[in-house]
mmCIF file with all atom_site columns, C-alpha atoms and ligand atoms in Angstrom:
data_model
loop_
_atom_site.group_PDB
_atom_site.id
_atom_site.type_symbol
_atom_site.label_atom_id
_atom_site.label_alt_id
_atom_site.label_comp_id
_atom_site.label_asym_id
_atom_site.label_entity_id
_atom_site.label_seq_id
_atom_site.pdbx_PDB_ins_code
_atom_site.Cartn_x
_atom_site.Cartn_y
_atom_site.Cartn_z
_atom_site.occupancy
_atom_site.B_iso_or_equiv
_atom_site.pdbx_formal_charge
_atom_site.auth_seq_id
_atom_site.auth_comp_id
_atom_site.auth_asym_id
_atom_site.auth_atom_id
_atom_site.pdbx_PDB_model_num
ATOM   1   C  CA  . GLY A 1 1   ? -137.932 44.632 -30.729 1.00 0.00 ? 51  GLY A CA  1
ATOM   2   C  CA  . ALA A 1 2   ? -140.778 43.028 -29.178 1.00 0.00 ? 52  ALA A CA  1
ATOM   3   C  CA  . THR A 1 3   ? -140.770 45.475 -26.422 1.00 0.00 ? 53  THR A CA  1
ATOM   4   C  CA  . GLY A 1 4   ? -140.127 48.396 -28.461 1.00 0.00 ? 54  GLY A CA  1
ATOM   5   C  CA  . ASP A 1 5   ? -142.328 51.063 -27.979 1.00 0.00 ? 55  ASP A CA  1
ATOM   6   C  CA  . PRO A 1 6   ? -141.229 54.389 -30.681 1.00 0.00 ? 56  PRO A CA  1
ATOM   7   C  CA  . VAL A 1 7   ? -142.349 56.875 -28.500 1.00 0.00 ? 57  VAL A CA  1
ATOM   8   C  CA  . ALA A 1 8   ? -141.007 55.997 -25.124 1.00 0.00 ? 58  ALA A CA  1
ATOM   9   C  CA  . THR A 1 9   ? -137.326 56.467 -24.498 1.00 0.00 ? 59  THR A CA  1
ATOM   10  C  CA  . PRO A 1 10  ? -135.369 54.650 -21.897 1.00 0.00 ? 60  PRO A CA  1
ATOM   11  C  CA  . LYS A 1 11  ? -134.282 56.912 -18.922 1.00 0.00 ? 61  LYS A CA  1
ATOM   12  C  CA  . VAL A 1 12  ? -131.225 57.157 -16.673 1.00 0.00 ? 62  VAL A CA  1
ATOM   13  C  CA  . ALA A 1 13  ? -131.351 56.528 -12.661 1.00 0.00 ? 63  ALA A CA  1
ATOM   14  C  CA  . VAL A 1 14  ? -128.546 57.065 -10.080 1.00 0.00 ? 64  VAL A CA  1
ATOM   15  C  CA  . VAL A 1 15  ? -129.194 54.641 -6.987  1.00 0.00 ? 65  VAL A CA  1
ATOM   16  C  CA  . VAL A 1 16  ? -126.882 54.705 -4.171  1.00 0.00 ? 66  VAL A CA  1
ATOM   17  C  CA  . TYR A 1 17  ? -125.787 51.578 -1.948  1.00 0.00 ? 67  TYR A CA  1
ATOM   18  C  CA  . LEU A 1 18  ? -125.640 54.012 1.183   1.00 0.00 ? 68  LEU A CA  1
ATOM   19  C  CA  . LEU A 1 19  ? -123.392 51.465 3.526   1.00 0.00 ? 69  LEU A CA  1
ATOM   20  C  CA  . LYS A 1 20  ? -122.793 51.695 7.302   1.00 0.00 ? 70  LYS A CA  1
ATOM   21  C  CA  . GLY A 1 21  ? -121.195 48.929 8.909   1.00 0.00 ? 71  GLY A CA  1
ATOM   22  C  CA  . ASN A 1 22  ? -122.432 45.481 7.183   1.00 0.00 ? 72  ASN A CA  1
ATOM   23  C  CA  . THR A 1 23  ? -125.873 47.452 7.057   1.00 0.00 ? 73  THR A CA  1
ATOM   24  C  CA  . VAL A 1 24  ? -127.355 49.364 4.272   1.00 0.00 ? 74  VAL A CA  1
ATOM   25  C  CA  . LEU A 1 25  ? -130.194 51.560 3.804   1.00 0.00 ? 75  LEU A CA  1
ATOM   26  C  CA  . LEU A 1 26  ? -133.273 50.693 2.194   1.00 0.00 ? 76  LEU A CA  1
ATOM   27  C  CA  . GLY A 1 27  ? -137.006 52.166 1.876   1.00 0.00 ? 77  GLY A CA  1
ATOM   28  C  CA  . ARG A 1 28  ? -140.091 50.772 0.924   1.00 0.00 ? 78  ARG A CA  1
ATOM   29  C  CA  . ARG A 1 29  ? -141.583 52.145 -2.095  1.00 0.00 ? 79  ARG A CA  1
ATOM   30  C  CA  . ARG A 1 30  ? -144.886 53.924 -2.605  1.00 0.00 ? 80  ARG A CA  1
ATOM   31  C  CA  . SER A 1 31  ? -145.209 53.837 -6.285  1.00 0.00 ? 81  SER A CA  1
ATOM   32  C  CA  . ALA A 1 32  ? -147.119 52.553 -9.261  1.00 0.00 ? 82  ALA A CA  1
ATOM   33  C  CA  . VAL A 1 33  ? -143.224 50.784 -10.190 1.00 0.00 ? 83  VAL A CA  1
ATOM   34  C  CA  . GLY A 1 34  ? -142.494 48.392 -7.265  1.00 0.00 ? 84  GLY A CA  1
ATOM   35  C  CA  . ASN A 1 35  ? -144.761 49.235 -4.864  1.00 0.00 ? 85  ASN A CA  1
ATOM   36  C  CA  . SER A 1 36  ? -144.056 47.918 -1.191  1.00 0.00 ? 86  SER A CA  1
ATOM   37  C  CA  . SER A 1 37  ? -140.700 46.374 -2.255  1.00 0.00 ? 87  SER A CA  1
ATOM   38  C  CA  . PHE A 1 38  ? -137.635 47.514 -0.696  1.00 0.00 ? 88  PHE A CA  1
ATOM   39  C  CA  . ALA A 1 39  ? -135.409 49.790 -2.871  1.00 0.00 ? 89  ALA A CA  1
ATOM   40  C  CA  . LEU A 1 40  ? -132.218 52.229 -2.589  1.00 0.00 ? 90  LEU A CA  1
ATOM   41  C  CA  . PRO A 1 41  ? -132.523 56.140 -2.280  1.00 0.00 ? 91  PRO A CA  1
ATOM   42  C  CA  . GLY A 1 42  ? -132.035 57.573 -5.836  1.00 0.00 ? 92  GLY A CA  1
ATOM   43  C  CA  . GLY A 1 43  ? -134.063 58.686 -8.718  1.00 0.00 ? 93  GLY A CA  1
ATOM   44  C  CA  . ASN A 1 44  ? -133.788 60.555 -11.913 1.00 0.00 ? 94  ASN A CA  1
ATOM   45  C  CA  . LEU A 1 45  ? -130.225 61.991 -13.338 1.00 0.00 ? 95  LEU A CA  1
ATOM   46  C  CA  . GLU A 1 46  ? -131.218 65.616 -14.249 1.00 0.00 ? 96  GLU A CA  1
ATOM   47  C  CA  . PHE A 1 47  ? -129.731 67.764 -17.341 1.00 0.00 ? 97  PHE A CA  1
ATOM   48  C  CA  . GLY A 1 48  ? -126.311 68.554 -16.486 1.00 0.00 ? 98  GLY A CA  1
ATOM   49  C  CA  . GLU A 1 49  ? -125.540 66.409 -13.112 1.00 0.00 ? 99  GLU A CA  1
ATOM   50  C  CA  . SER A 1 50  ? -122.512 64.125 -12.537 1.00 0.00 ? 100 SER A CA  1
ATOM   51  C  CA  . PHE A 1 51  ? -123.429 60.696 -11.069 1.00 0.00 ? 101 PHE A CA  1
ATOM   52  C  CA  . GLU A 1 52  ? -122.331 61.766 -7.685  1.00 0.00 ? 102 GLU A CA  1
ATOM   53  C  CA  . GLU A 1 53  ? -124.128 65.060 -7.807  1.00 0.00 ? 103 GLU A CA  1
ATOM   54  C  CA  . CYS A 1 54  ? -127.392 63.370 -8.320  1.00 0.00 ? 104 CYS A CA  1
ATOM   55  C  CA  . ALA A 1 55  ? -126.689 60.613 -5.790  1.00 0.00 ? 105 ALA A CA  1
ATOM   56  C  CA  . ALA A 1 56  ? -126.088 63.290 -3.283  1.00 0.00 ? 106 ALA A CA  1
ATOM   57  C  CA  . ARG A 1 57  ? -129.017 65.114 -4.341  1.00 0.00 ? 107 ARG A CA  1
ATOM   58  C  CA  . GLU A 1 58  ? -131.262 62.345 -4.127  1.00 0.00 ? 108 GLU A CA  1
ATOM   59  C  CA  . VAL A 1 59  ? -130.228 61.073 -0.583  1.00 0.00 ? 109 VAL A CA  1
ATOM   60  C  CA  . LYS A 1 60  ? -130.550 64.390 0.715   1.00 0.00 ? 110 LYS A CA  1
ATOM   61  C  CA  . GLU A 1 61  ? -134.193 64.869 -0.779  1.00 0.00 ? 111 GLU A CA  1
ATOM   62  C  CA  . GLU A 1 62  ? -135.108 61.424 0.082   1.00 0.00 ? 112 GLU A CA  1
ATOM   63  C  CA  . THR A 1 63  ? -133.681 60.901 3.927   1.00 0.00 ? 113 THR A CA  1
ATOM   64  C  CA  . GLY A 1 64  ? -132.185 64.189 4.774   1.00 0.00 ? 114 GLY A CA  1
ATOM   65  C  CA  . LEU A 1 65  ? -128.467 62.325 4.812   1.00 0.00 ? 115 LEU A CA  1
ATOM   66  C  CA  . ASP A 1 66  ? -125.339 63.788 3.804   1.00 0.00 ? 116 ASP A CA  1
ATOM   67  C  CA  . ILE A 1 67  ? -123.489 61.617 1.916   1.00 0.00 ? 117 ILE A CA  1
ATOM   68  C  CA  . GLU A 1 68  ? -119.476 61.461 1.158   1.00 0.00 ? 118 GLU A CA  1
ATOM   69  C  CA  . ALA A 1 69  ? -117.028 59.051 -0.521  1.00 0.00 ? 119 ALA A CA  1
ATOM   70  C  CA  . ILE A 1 70  ? -119.675 58.558 -3.547  1.00 0.00 ? 120 ILE A CA  1
ATOM   71  C  CA  . GLU A 1 71  ? -117.803 55.835 -6.240  1.00 0.00 ? 121 GLU A CA  1
ATOM   72  C  CA  . LEU A 1 72  ? -119.445 54.134 -9.100  1.00 0.00 ? 122 LEU A CA  1
ATOM   73  C  CA  . LEU A 1 73  ? -120.020 50.682 -8.461  1.00 0.00 ? 123 LEU A CA  1
ATOM   74  C  CA  . THR A 1 74  ? -121.630 49.340 -12.093 1.00 0.00 ? 124 THR A CA  1
ATOM   75  C  CA  . VAL A 1 75  ? -124.658 50.161 -14.322 1.00 0.00 ? 125 VAL A CA  1
ATOM   76  C  CA  . THR A 1 76  ? -127.708 47.386 -15.212 1.00 0.00 ? 126 THR A CA  1
ATOM   77  C  CA  . ASN A 1 77  ? -130.331 47.846 -17.879 1.00 0.00 ? 127 ASN A CA  1
ATOM   78  C  CA  . ASN A 1 78  ? -133.638 47.405 -16.660 1.00 0.00 ? 128 ASN A CA  1
ATOM   79  C  CA  . LEU A 1 79  ? -137.065 46.834 -18.093 1.00 0.00 ? 129 LEU A CA  1
ATOM   80  C  CA  . LEU A 1 80  ? -139.818 47.200 -15.521 1.00 0.00 ? 130 LEU A CA  1
ATOM   81  C  CA  . ILE A 1 81  ? -143.074 46.054 -16.845 1.00 0.00 ? 131 ILE A CA  1
ATOM   82  C  CA  . GLU A 1 82  ? -145.210 46.242 -13.683 1.00 0.00 ? 132 GLU A CA  1
ATOM   83  C  CA  . GLY A 1 83  ? -146.363 49.574 -13.756 1.00 0.00 ? 133 GLY A CA  1
ATOM   84  C  CA  . PRO A 1 84  ? -149.341 50.747 -15.749 1.00 0.00 ? 134 PRO A CA  1
ATOM   85  C  CA  . LYS A 1 85  ? -146.883 51.377 -18.823 1.00 0.00 ? 135 LYS A CA  1
ATOM   86  C  CA  . PRO A 1 86  ? -143.389 50.105 -19.446 1.00 0.00 ? 136 PRO A CA  1
ATOM   87  C  CA  . LEU A 1 87  ? -140.597 51.820 -17.987 1.00 0.00 ? 137 LEU A CA  1
ATOM   88  C  CA  . HIS A 1 88  ? -136.659 51.002 -19.304 1.00 0.00 ? 138 HIS A CA  1
ATOM   89  C  CA  . TYR A 1 89  ? -133.998 52.743 -16.904 1.00 0.00 ? 139 TYR A CA  1
ATOM   90  C  CA  . VAL A 1 90  ? -130.171 52.374 -17.373 1.00 0.00 ? 140 VAL A CA  1
ATOM   91  C  CA  . THR A 1 91  ? -129.576 52.438 -13.777 1.00 0.00 ? 141 THR A CA  1
ATOM   92  C  CA  . ILE A 1 92  ? -126.337 53.878 -12.261 1.00 0.00 ? 142 ILE A CA  1
ATOM   93  C  CA  . PHE A 1 93  ? -125.363 52.239 -8.734  1.00 0.00 ? 143 PHE A CA  1
ATOM   94  C  CA  . MET A 1 94  ? -123.039 54.318 -6.622  1.00 0.00 ? 144 MET A CA  1
ATOM   95  C  CA  . ARG A 1 95  ? -121.655 53.325 -3.250  1.00 0.00 ? 145 ARG A CA  1
ATOM   96  C  CA  . SER A 1 96  ? -121.458 56.064 -0.334  1.00 0.00 ? 146 SER A CA  1
ATOM   97  C  CA  . SER A 1 97  ? -121.012 55.991 3.431   1.00 0.00 ? 147 SER A CA  1
ATOM   98  C  CA  . LEU A 1 98  ? -122.586 59.092 5.966   1.00 0.00 ? 148 LEU A CA  1
ATOM   99  C  CA  . ALA A 1 99  ? -120.602 62.367 6.388   1.00 0.00 ? 149 ALA A CA  1
ATOM   100 C  CA  . ASN A 1 100 ? -121.943 62.242 9.948   1.00 0.00 ? 150 ASN A CA  1
ATOM   101 C  CA  . PRO A 1 101 ? -122.641 58.152 11.314  1.00 0.00 ? 151 PRO A CA  1
ATOM   102 C  CA  . ASP A 1 102 ? -124.787 59.648 13.929  1.00 0.00 ? 152 ASP A CA  1
ATOM   103 C  CA  . GLN A 1 103 ? -127.131 61.374 11.496  1.00 0.00 ? 153 GLN A CA  1
ATOM   104 C  CA  . LEU A 1 104 ? -130.544 59.450 11.231  1.00 0.00 ? 154 LEU A CA  1
ATOM   105 C  CA  . PRO A 1 105 ? -132.595 58.884 8.021   1.00 0.00 ? 155 PRO A CA  1
ATOM   106 C  CA  . GLN A 1 106 ? -135.975 61.001 7.613   1.00 0.00 ? 156 GLN A CA  1
ATOM   107 C  CA  . ASN A 1 107 ? -138.828 59.750 5.753   1.00 0.00 ? 157 ASN A CA  1
ATOM   108 C  CA  . LEU A 1 108 ? -138.803 63.321 3.775   1.00 0.00 ? 158 LEU A CA  1
ATOM   109 C  CA  . GLU A 1 109 ? -140.971 62.165 0.650   1.00 0.00 ? 159 GLU A CA  1
ATOM   110 C  CA  . PRO A 1 110 ? -143.566 59.966 2.701   1.00 0.00 ? 160 PRO A CA  1
ATOM   111 C  CA  . GLU A 1 111 ? -145.796 59.951 -0.412  1.00 0.00 ? 161 GLU A CA  1
ATOM   112 C  CA  . LYS A 1 112 ? -143.161 57.730 -2.177  1.00 0.00 ? 162 LYS A CA  1
ATOM   113 C  CA  . CYS A 1 113 ? -141.740 55.651 0.499   1.00 0.00 ? 163 CYS A CA  1
ATOM   114 C  CA  . HIS A 1 114 ? -142.832 54.250 3.752   1.00 0.00 ? 164 HIS A CA  1
ATOM   115 C  CA  . GLY A 1 115 ? -139.717 55.066 5.612   1.00 0.00 ? 165 GLY A CA  1
ATOM   116 C  CA  . TRP A 1 116 ? -135.972 54.119 5.890   1.00 0.00 ? 166 TRP A CA  1
ATOM   117 C  CA  . ASP A 1 117 ? -134.103 51.820 7.903   1.00 0.00 ? 167 ASP A CA  1
ATOM   118 C  CA  . TRP A 1 118 ? -130.694 49.993 8.008   1.00 0.00 ? 168 TRP A CA  1
ATOM   119 C  CA  . TYR A 1 119 ? -130.638 46.058 6.648   1.00 0.00 ? 169 TYR A CA  1
ATOM   120 C  CA  . ASP A 1 120 ? -127.751 43.612 7.553   1.00 0.00 ? 170 ASP A CA  1
ATOM   121 C  CA  . TRP A 1 121 ? -126.553 42.781 4.061   1.00 0.00 ? 171 TRP A CA  1
ATOM   122 C  CA  . ASP A 1 122 ? -127.281 39.064 4.750   1.00 0.00 ? 172 ASP A CA  1
ATOM   123 C  CA  . ILE A 1 123 ? -130.765 39.187 5.880   1.00 0.00 ? 173 ILE A CA  1
ATOM   124 C  CA  . LEU A 1 124 ? -132.101 41.596 3.165   1.00 0.00 ? 174 LEU A CA  1
ATOM   125 C  CA  . PRO A 1 125 ? -136.220 42.280 3.697   1.00 0.00 ? 175 PRO A CA  1
ATOM   126 C  CA  . GLN A 1 126 ? -138.506 40.868 1.461   1.00 0.00 ? 176 GLN A CA  1
ATOM   127 C  CA  . PRO A 1 127 ? -139.745 41.698 -1.701  1.00 0.00 ? 177 PRO A CA  1
ATOM   128 C  CA  . LEU A 1 128 ? -136.600 43.756 -2.980  1.00 0.00 ? 178 LEU A CA  1
ATOM   129 C  CA  . PHE A 1 129 ? -137.355 46.093 -6.215  1.00 0.00 ? 179 PHE A CA  1
ATOM   130 C  CA  . SER A 1 130 ? -136.919 43.857 -8.957  1.00 0.00 ? 180 SER A CA  1
ATOM   131 C  CA  . PRO A 1 131 ? -133.617 45.768 -10.274 1.00 0.00 ? 181 PRO A CA  1
ATOM   132 C  CA  . LEU A 1 132 ? -131.975 45.302 -6.565  1.00 0.00 ? 182 LEU A CA  1
ATOM   133 C  CA  . GLU A 1 133 ? -133.216 41.513 -6.175  1.00 0.00 ? 183 GLU A CA  1
ATOM   134 C  CA  . LYS A 1 134 ? -131.450 40.935 -9.816  1.00 0.00 ? 184 LYS A CA  1
ATOM   135 C  CA  . MET A 1 135 ? -128.421 42.389 -8.220  1.00 0.00 ? 185 MET A CA  1
ATOM   136 C  CA  . VAL A 1 136 ? -128.556 40.224 -5.336  1.00 0.00 ? 186 VAL A CA  1
ATOM   137 C  CA  . HIS A 1 137 ? -129.484 37.044 -6.895  1.00 0.00 ? 187 HIS A CA  1
ATOM   138 C  CA  . SER A 1 138 ? -126.526 37.721 -9.658  1.00 0.00 ? 188 SER A CA  1
ATOM   139 C  CA  . GLY A 1 139 ? -124.187 37.232 -5.960  1.00 0.00 ? 189 GLY A CA  1
ATOM   140 C  CA  . PHE A 1 140 ? -123.568 41.202 -6.267  1.00 0.00 ? 190 PHE A CA  1
ATOM   141 C  CA  . ASN A 1 141 ? -121.564 42.620 -3.208  1.00 0.00 ? 191 ASN A CA  1
ATOM   142 C  CA  . PRO A 1 142 ? -121.651 46.076 -2.653  1.00 0.00 ? 192 PRO A CA  1
ATOM   143 C  CA  . PHE A 1 143 ? -119.231 46.250 0.141   1.00 0.00 ? 193 PHE A CA  1
ATOM   144 C  CA  . PRO A 1 144 ? -115.468 47.153 -0.391  1.00 0.00 ? 194 PRO A CA  1
ATOM   145 C  CA  . ASN A 1 145 ? -112.673 44.884 0.600   1.00 0.00 ? 195 ASN A CA  1
ATOM   146 C  CA  . THR A 1 146 ? -115.136 41.516 0.608   1.00 0.00 ? 196 THR A CA  1
ATOM   147 C  CA  . HIS A 1 147 ? -113.231 38.621 0.515   1.00 0.00 ? 197 HIS A CA  1
ATOM   148 C  CA  . LEU A 1 148 ? -114.513 35.107 -0.410  1.00 0.00 ? 198 LEU A CA  1
ATOM   149 C  CA  . ASP A 1 149 ? -112.918 32.070 1.273   1.00 0.00 ? 199 ASP A CA  1
HETATM 150 P  P1  . 8DG B 2 .   ? -137.132 61.858 -8.928  1.00 0.00 ? 843 8DG B P1  1
HETATM 151 O  O1  . 8DG B 2 .   ? -138.513 62.505 -9.336  1.00 0.00 ? 843 8DG B O1  1
HETATM 152 O  O2  . 8DG B 2 .   ? -136.917 62.056 -7.614  1.00 0.00 ? 843 8DG B O2  1
HETATM 153 O  O3  . 8DG B 2 .   ? -136.096 62.187 -9.959  1.00 0.00 ? 843 8DG B O3  1
HETATM 154 O  O4  . 8DG B 2 .   ? -137.570 60.484 -9.199  1.00 0.00 ? 843 8DG B O4  1
HETATM 155 P  P2  . 8DG B 2 .   ? -137.866 59.213 -7.859  1.00 0.00 ? 843 8DG B P2  1
HETATM 156 O  O5  . 8DG B 2 .   ? -139.514 59.759 -7.537  1.00 0.00 ? 843 8DG B O5  1
HETATM 157 O  O6  . 8DG B 2 .   ? -136.917 59.289 -6.799  1.00 0.00 ? 843 8DG B O6  1
HETATM 158 O  O7  . 8DG B 2 .   ? -137.675 58.120 -8.715  1.00 0.00 ? 843 8DG B O7  1
HETATM 159 P  P3  . 8DG B 2 .   ? -137.330 56.577 -8.131  1.00 0.00 ? 843 8DG B P3  1
HETATM 160 O  O8  . 8DG B 2 .   ? -138.576 55.524 -8.554  1.00 0.00 ? 843 8DG B O8  1
HETATM 161 O  O9  . 8DG B 2 .   ? -136.981 56.138 -6.946  1.00 0.00 ? 843 8DG B O9  1
HETATM 162 O  O10 . 8DG B 2 .   ? -136.151 56.112 -9.081  1.00 0.00 ? 843 8DG B O10 1
HETATM 163 C  C1  . 8DG B 2 .   ? -136.144 56.106 -10.567 1.00 0.00 ? 843 8DG B C1  1
HETATM 164 C  C2  . 8DG B 2 .   ? -136.430 54.809 -11.250 1.00 0.00 ? 843 8DG B C2  1
HETATM 165 O  O11 . 8DG B 2 .   ? -134.898 54.138 -10.888 1.00 0.00 ? 843 8DG B O11 1
HETATM 166 C  C3  . 8DG B 2 .   ? -136.951 53.843 -10.409 1.00 0.00 ? 843 8DG B C3  1
HETATM 167 O  O12 . 8DG B 2 .   ? -138.023 54.058 -11.205 1.00 0.00 ? 843 8DG B O12 1
HETATM 168 C  C4  . 8DG B 2 .   ? -136.279 52.345 -11.426 1.00 0.00 ? 843 8DG B C4  1
HETATM 169 C  C5  . 8DG B 2 .   ? -134.484 52.979 -11.107 1.00 0.00 ? 843 8DG B C5  1
HETATM 170 N  N1  . 8DG B 2 .   ? -134.305 52.016 -10.025 1.00 0.00 ? 843 8DG B N1  1
HETATM 171 C  C6  . 8DG B 2 .   ? -133.481 50.960 -9.963  1.00 0.00 ? 843 8DG B C6  1
HETATM 172 N  N2  . 8DG B 2 .   ? -132.924 50.304 -8.940  1.00 0.00 ? 843 8DG B N2  1
HETATM 173 C  C7  . 8DG B 2 .   ? -133.948 51.300 -8.130  1.00 0.00 ? 843 8DG B C7  1
HETATM 174 C  C8  . 8DG B 2 .   ? -133.462 51.289 -6.576  1.00 0.00 ? 843 8DG B C8  1
HETATM 175 O  O13 . 8DG B 2 .   ? -132.866 50.365 -5.826  1.00 0.00 ? 843 8DG B O13 1
HETATM 176 N  N3  . 8DG B 2 .   ? -134.324 52.298 -5.849  1.00 0.00 ? 843 8DG B N3  1
HETATM 177 C  C9  . 8DG B 2 .   ? -135.084 53.238 -6.647  1.00 0.00 ? 843 8DG B C9  1
HETATM 178 N  N4  . 8DG B 2 .   ? -134.976 54.491 -6.184  1.00 0.00 ? 843 8DG B N4  1
HETATM 179 N  N5  . 8DG B 2 .   ? -134.751 53.081 -8.284  1.00 0.00 ? 843 8DG B N5  1
HETATM 180 C  C10 . 8DG B 2 .   ? -134.210 52.316 -8.657  1.00 0.00 ? 843 8DG B C10 1
HETATM 181 O  O14 . 8DG B 2 .   ? -133.434 50.519 -11.292 1.00 0.00 ? 843 8DG B O14 1
HETATM 182 MG MG1 . MG  B 3 .   ? -136.309 61.257 -6.111  1.00 0.00 ? 844 MG  B MG1 1
HETATM 183 MG MG1 . MG  B 3 .   ? -136.225 57.976 -5.747  1.00 0.00 ? 845 MG  B MG1 1
#
């Protein structure tokens, strides 16, 4: 197809809606892909990992936080053309909560992120990383028991 590269292959990412009250954990990216945009913690699925294992590992590596109640929410297909070469990610979106609600996020990969903070779902920062922006724009809500009146 028009976007096809015979050498490049799609990759799998696992990213986490880490929820606390009505807030979600976001970090501003330092990356060739989506630089300066706000994104969920997450990264590449490693060989042999479950989605839950990858979610817990990436959150721990990037923020130091321990998570629990890790659940699959949905999957999206993302072509990221903003970087030096196009990337194609199949992105697995998980939901989780903090194992210990008193634990604070640390910026453990400062070369990849400006820092982590909790953001009210109704007042999200801008700009959001494109795969996340696409979901929010579609009306997706990661919170359980959300009822629409
Ligand atoms: P790793 O070496 O730790 O495995 O990778 P990383 O450095 O943590 O990778 P990443 O860029 O944070 O995540 C991998 C890809 O996941 C990213 O390039 C595109 C895709 N992705 C989405 N949405 C999101 C999101 O909200 N946050 C993050 N971190 N990645 C996302 O499609
Ligand atoms: Mg990572
Ligand atoms: Mg990451």
